[in-house]
CSV table of C-alpha atoms in Angstrom, one decimal:
chain,number,residue,atom,x,y,z
P,1,MET,CA,8.2,21.8,48.9
P,2,ALA,CA,5.1,19.7,48.5
P,3,ARG,CA,5.2,17.0,45.8
P,4,PRO,CA,2.8,17.6,42.9
P,5,ARG,CA,-0.5,15.8,43.2
P,6,SER,CA,-0.1,14.2,39.8
P,7,PRO,CA,3.0,13.1,38.0
P,8,LEU,CA,4.6,15.5,35.5
P,9,LEU,CA,4.7,12.9,32.9
P,10,SER,CA,2.4,10.2,31.6
P,11,ARG,CA,2.4,7.9,28.6
P,12,ASP,CA,-0.6,9.9,27.2
P,13,LYS,CA,1.2,13.2,27.6
P,14,ILE,CA,4.3,11.9,25.9
P,15,VAL,CA,2.4,10.4,23.0
P,16,GLU,CA,0.4,13.6,22.5
P,17,ALA,CA,3.6,15.7,22.5
P,18,ALA,CA,5.4,13.3,20.1
P,19,LEU,CA,2.4,13.4,17.7
P,20,GLY,CA,2.4,17.2,17.8
P,21,LEU,CA,6.1,17.3,17.0
P,22,ILE,CA,5.7,14.8,14.1
P,23,ASP,CA,2.7,16.7,12.7
P,24,GLU,CA,4.5,20.0,12.8
P,25,GLU,CA,8.0,19.1,11.7
P,26,GLY,CA,8.1,15.5,10.4
P,27,LEU,CA,9.4,12.2,11.6
P,28,GLY,CA,13.0,13.4,11.5
P,29,ALA,CA,12.2,15.9,14.3
P,30,LEU,CA,11.3,13.2,16.8
P,31,SER,CA,14.2,12.8,19.3
P,32,THR,CA,14.7,12.4,23.0
P,33,ARG,CA,16.1,15.9,23.2
P,34,ARG,CA,13.4,17.6,21.2
P,35,LEU,CA,10.6,15.8,23.0
P,36,ALA,CA,12.0,16.4,26.4
P,37,ALA,CA,12.4,20.1,25.7
P,38,ARG,CA,8.8,20.2,24.4
P,39,LEU,CA,7.5,18.6,27.6
P,40,GLY,CA,9.8,20.6,29.9
P,41,VAL,CA,11.5,17.5,31.4
P,42,SER,CA,14.9,15.8,31.3
P,43,GLY,CA,15.5,13.3,28.5
P,44,PRO,CA,16.1,10.2,30.8
P,45,SER,CA,12.6,10.7,32.4
P,46,LEU,CA,11.0,9.7,29.1
P,47,TYR,CA,12.5,6.2,29.4
P,48,ASN,CA,10.5,5.6,32.6
P,49,HIS,CA,7.5,5.3,30.2
P,50,PHE,CA,8.9,4.1,26.9
P,51,ALA,CA,12.0,1.8,26.7
P,52,THR,CA,12.9,3.0,23.2
P,53,MET,CA,11.9,5.7,20.7
P,54,ASP,CA,10.5,2.9,18.5
P,55,ASP,CA,8.2,1.9,21.3
P,56,LEU,CA,7.0,5.5,21.5
P,57,LEU,CA,6.5,5.7,17.8
P,58,ASP,CA,4.4,2.5,17.9
P,59,ALA,CA,2.3,4.1,20.6
P,60,VAL,CA,1.8,7.3,18.6
P,61,ALA,CA,0.8,5.4,15.5
P,62,ASP,CA,-1.6,3.2,17.4
P,63,GLN,CA,-3.3,6.2,19.0
P,64,VAL,CA,-3.9,7.6,15.5
P,65,ILE,CA,-5.2,4.2,14.1
P,66,ALA,CA,-7.6,3.9,17.1
P,67,LYS,CA,-9.5,6.9,15.7
P,68,VAL,CA,-10.6,5.0,12.5
P,69,ASP,CA,-14.3,4.0,12.6
P,70,LEU,CA,-14.6,0.3,12.4
P,71,SER,CA,-18.3,0.1,13.1
P,72,ALA,CA,-19.4,-0.4,9.5
P,73,LEU,CA,-17.3,-3.6,9.3
P,74,ARG,CA,-19.5,-5.2,11.9
P,75,ALA,CA,-22.9,-4.0,10.6
P,76,ARG,CA,-22.9,-3.4,6.8
P,77,PRO,CA,-22.6,-5.6,3.7
P,78,TRP,CA,-19.0,-6.1,2.8
P,79,ALA,CA,-18.8,-3.5,0.0
P,80,GLN,CA,-20.5,-0.8,2.0
P,81,ALA,CA,-18.5,-1.7,5.0
P,82,LEU,CA,-15.2,-1.3,3.1
P,83,ARG,CA,-16.4,2.0,1.6
P,84,GLU,CA,-17.3,3.6,5.0
P,85,TRP,CA,-14.2,2.2,6.6
P,86,ALA,CA,-11.9,3.4,3.8
P,87,ARG,CA,-13.3,6.9,4.0
P,88,SER,CA,-12.8,7.0,7.7
P,89,TYR,CA,-9.3,5.6,7.4
P,90,ARG,CA,-8.3,8.2,4.8
P,91,GLU,CA,-9.6,11.0,6.9
P,92,VAL,CA,-7.7,9.9,9.9
P,93,LEU,CA,-4.4,9.5,8.0
P,94,ALA,CA,-4.9,12.7,6.1
P,95,GLU,CA,-4.8,14.6,9.5
P,96,HIS,CA,-1.3,13.1,10.1
P,97,PRO,CA,0.4,12.7,6.8
P,98,ASN,CA,3.9,12.7,8.3
P,99,LEU,CA,3.0,9.6,10.2
P,100,VAL,CA,1.6,7.6,7.3
P,101,PRO,CA,4.8,5.8,6.4
P,102,VAL,CA,4.9,4.4,10.0
P,103,ILE,CA,1.3,3.4,10.1
P,104,VAL,CA,1.2,1.6,6.7
P,105,HIS,CA,4.4,-0.3,7.3
P,106,GLY,CA,2.3,-2.9,9.1
P,107,PRO,CA,0.5,-3.5,12.4
P,108,GLY,CA,3.4,-5.1,14.2
P,109,ARG,CA,2.2,-5.6,17.8
P,110,ARG,CA,0.1,-2.4,18.0
P,111,PRO,CA,-3.3,-3.3,19.5
P,112,ALA,CA,-5.5,-0.8,17.5
P,113,ALA,CA,-3.8,-1.7,14.3
P,114,LEU,CA,-4.2,-5.4,14.9
P,115,ARG,CA,-7.9,-4.8,15.7
P,116,LEU,CA,-8.3,-2.9,12.4
P,117,ALA,CA,-6.7,-5.8,10.4
P,118,ASP,CA,-8.8,-8.3,12.3
P,119,GLU,CA,-12.1,-6.5,11.6
P,120,VAL,CA,-11.4,-6.0,7.9
P,121,TYR,CA,-10.3,-9.6,7.4
P,122,GLY,CA,-13.2,-10.9,9.4
P,123,ALA,CA,-15.8,-8.9,7.5
P,124,LEU,CA,-14.4,-10.1,4.2
P,125,VAL,CA,-14.2,-13.8,5.2
P,126,ASN,CA,-17.7,-13.6,6.7
P,127,ALA,CA,-19.0,-12.3,3.4
P,128,GLY,CA,-17.7,-15.3,1.5
P,129,TRP,CA,-14.2,-14.2,0.4
P,130,PRO,CA,-11.5,-17.0,0.6
P,131,PRO,CA,-8.9,-16.3,3.2
P,132,ARG,CA,-6.1,-15.5,0.7
P,133,GLU,CA,-8.4,-13.1,-1.3
P,134,ALA,CA,-9.5,-11.4,1.9
P,135,THR,CA,-5.8,-10.8,2.8
P,136,GLU,CA,-5.0,-9.4,-0.6
P,137,ILE,CA,-8.1,-7.1,-0.5
P,138,GLY,CA,-7.0,-5.8,2.9
P,139,ALA,CA,-3.6,-5.0,1.4
P,140,LEU,CA,-5.1,-3.4,-1.7
P,141,MET,CA,-7.4,-1.2,0.3
P,142,ARG,CA,-4.5,-0.1,2.5
P,143,PHE,CA,-2.4,0.8,-0.6
P,144,LEU,CA,-5.3,2.9,-1.9
P,145,VAL,CA,-6.0,4.7,1.3
P,146,ALA,CA,-2.4,5.3,2.2
P,147,GLY,CA,-1.6,6.7,-1.3
P,148,ALA,CA,-4.5,9.1,-1.1
P,149,ALA,CA,-3.6,10.3,2.4
P,150,MET,CA,0.1,10.7,2.0
P,151,SER,CA,0.2,13.5,-0.5
P,152,SER,CA,-1.7,15.6,-3.0
P,153,PHE,CA,-1.6,14.9,-6.7
P,154,ALA,CA,-3.2,18.1,-7.8
P,155,GLY,CA,-1.3,20.2,-5.2
P,156,GLY,CA,2.0,19.2,-6.9
P,157,PHE,CA,1.4,21.2,-10.0
P,158,SER,CA,2.8,24.7,-10.4
P,159,PRO,CA,0.1,27.5,-10.5
P,160,ASP,CA,2.3,29.5,-13.0
P,161,PRO,CA,1.0,29.0,-16.6
P,162,ALA,CA,4.5,29.7,-17.9
P,163,THR,CA,5.7,26.4,-16.4
P,164,TYR,CA,4.0,24.5,-19.1
P,165,GLY,CA,4.2,26.7,-22.3
P,166,THR,CA,4.2,24.8,-25.6
P,167,ASP,CA,6.3,21.9,-24.4
P,168,TYR,CA,3.4,20.2,-22.7
P,169,PRO,CA,0.4,20.6,-25.1
P,170,HIS,CA,-2.0,18.6,-22.9
P,171,LEU,CA,-1.3,20.5,-19.7
P,172,GLY,CA,-2.7,23.9,-20.8
P,173,ARG,CA,-4.9,24.1,-17.8
P,174,ALA,CA,-2.6,22.3,-15.3
P,175,HIS,CA,-1.9,25.6,-13.6
P,176,LEU,CA,-5.5,25.5,-12.2
P,177,LEU,CA,-5.0,22.2,-10.5
P,178,GLN,CA,-3.4,23.5,-7.3
P,179,ALA,CA,-6.3,25.8,-6.4
P,180,ARG,CA,-8.7,22.9,-6.8
P,181,SER,CA,-6.5,20.2,-5.2
P,182,ARG,CA,-8.8,19.3,-2.4
P,183,ASP,CA,-11.8,18.6,-4.8
P,184,ILE,CA,-9.6,16.8,-7.3
P,185,ASP,CA,-7.8,14.6,-4.7
P,186,GLN,CA,-11.1,13.8,-3.1
P,187,GLY,CA,-12.7,12.9,-6.5
P,188,ALA,CA,-9.7,10.7,-7.4
P,189,PHE,CA,-9.9,8.8,-4.2
P,190,GLU,CA,-13.7,8.2,-4.6
P,191,LEU,CA,-13.2,7.2,-8.2
P,192,GLY,CA,-10.5,4.7,-7.2
P,193,LEU,CA,-12.6,3.4,-4.3
P,194,GLU,CA,-15.7,2.8,-6.4
P,195,THR,CA,-13.8,1.3,-9.2
P,196,VAL,CA,-12.1,-1.2,-6.9
P,197,LEU,CA,-15.3,-2.1,-5.1
P,198,ALA,CA,-17.1,-2.6,-8.4
P,199,GLY,CA,-14.4,-4.8,-9.7
P,200,LEU,CA,-14.3,-6.9,-6.5
P,201,ALA,CA,-18.1,-7.3,-6.5
P,202,ALA,CA,-17.9,-8.6,-10.1
P,203,ARG,CA,-15.1,-11.0,-9.1
P,204,LEU,CA,-17.1,-12.3,-6.2
P,205,ASP,CA,-20.2,-12.8,-8.4
P,206,GLN,CA,-18.1,-14.8,-10.7
P,207,GLY,CA,-17.0,-17.1,-7.9
P,208,VAL,CA,-13.6,-15.5,-7.4
């Protein structure tokens, strides 16, 4: 039997399959057995490309982070740069909510994540922020973006009016939130983003 012209497995194929599994079933579904079955290969063959599952998870997270648009950080004034970057960051994370806890844990040694951190920090320092403040702003922005991407606030309310009754007098229209969750969540993120940026701008004007 002739050998296949290309290998059955590659790092990219494994990463793609792992991301699909996480997106569909959550982080807990990622295992050697499940991933091998998805790819139609034997489990041990995966270790020819990734020494451990943690190495694979790092590669999956970094592939997602690489999709974040960093161009504004190199070409826009710092506040506009953070605004455009944060929106792109949230959109990317929102496509893969099950992976957010891994991504926001920290860059570790992931190249794309380190590049993102470097670009954000550099943009802030170049704009006049002291190094410590630049670090804290980077962390603050990550908290804002991750929280907005991980779950829906409005989507967590029951659509049944009977849930609220007379016990919660200020939630008389809360049953409508779930149907409008996308707009509400988007609005909340934008409100938080603009509030943070306005506060930072005032702080910088005051000399930090």
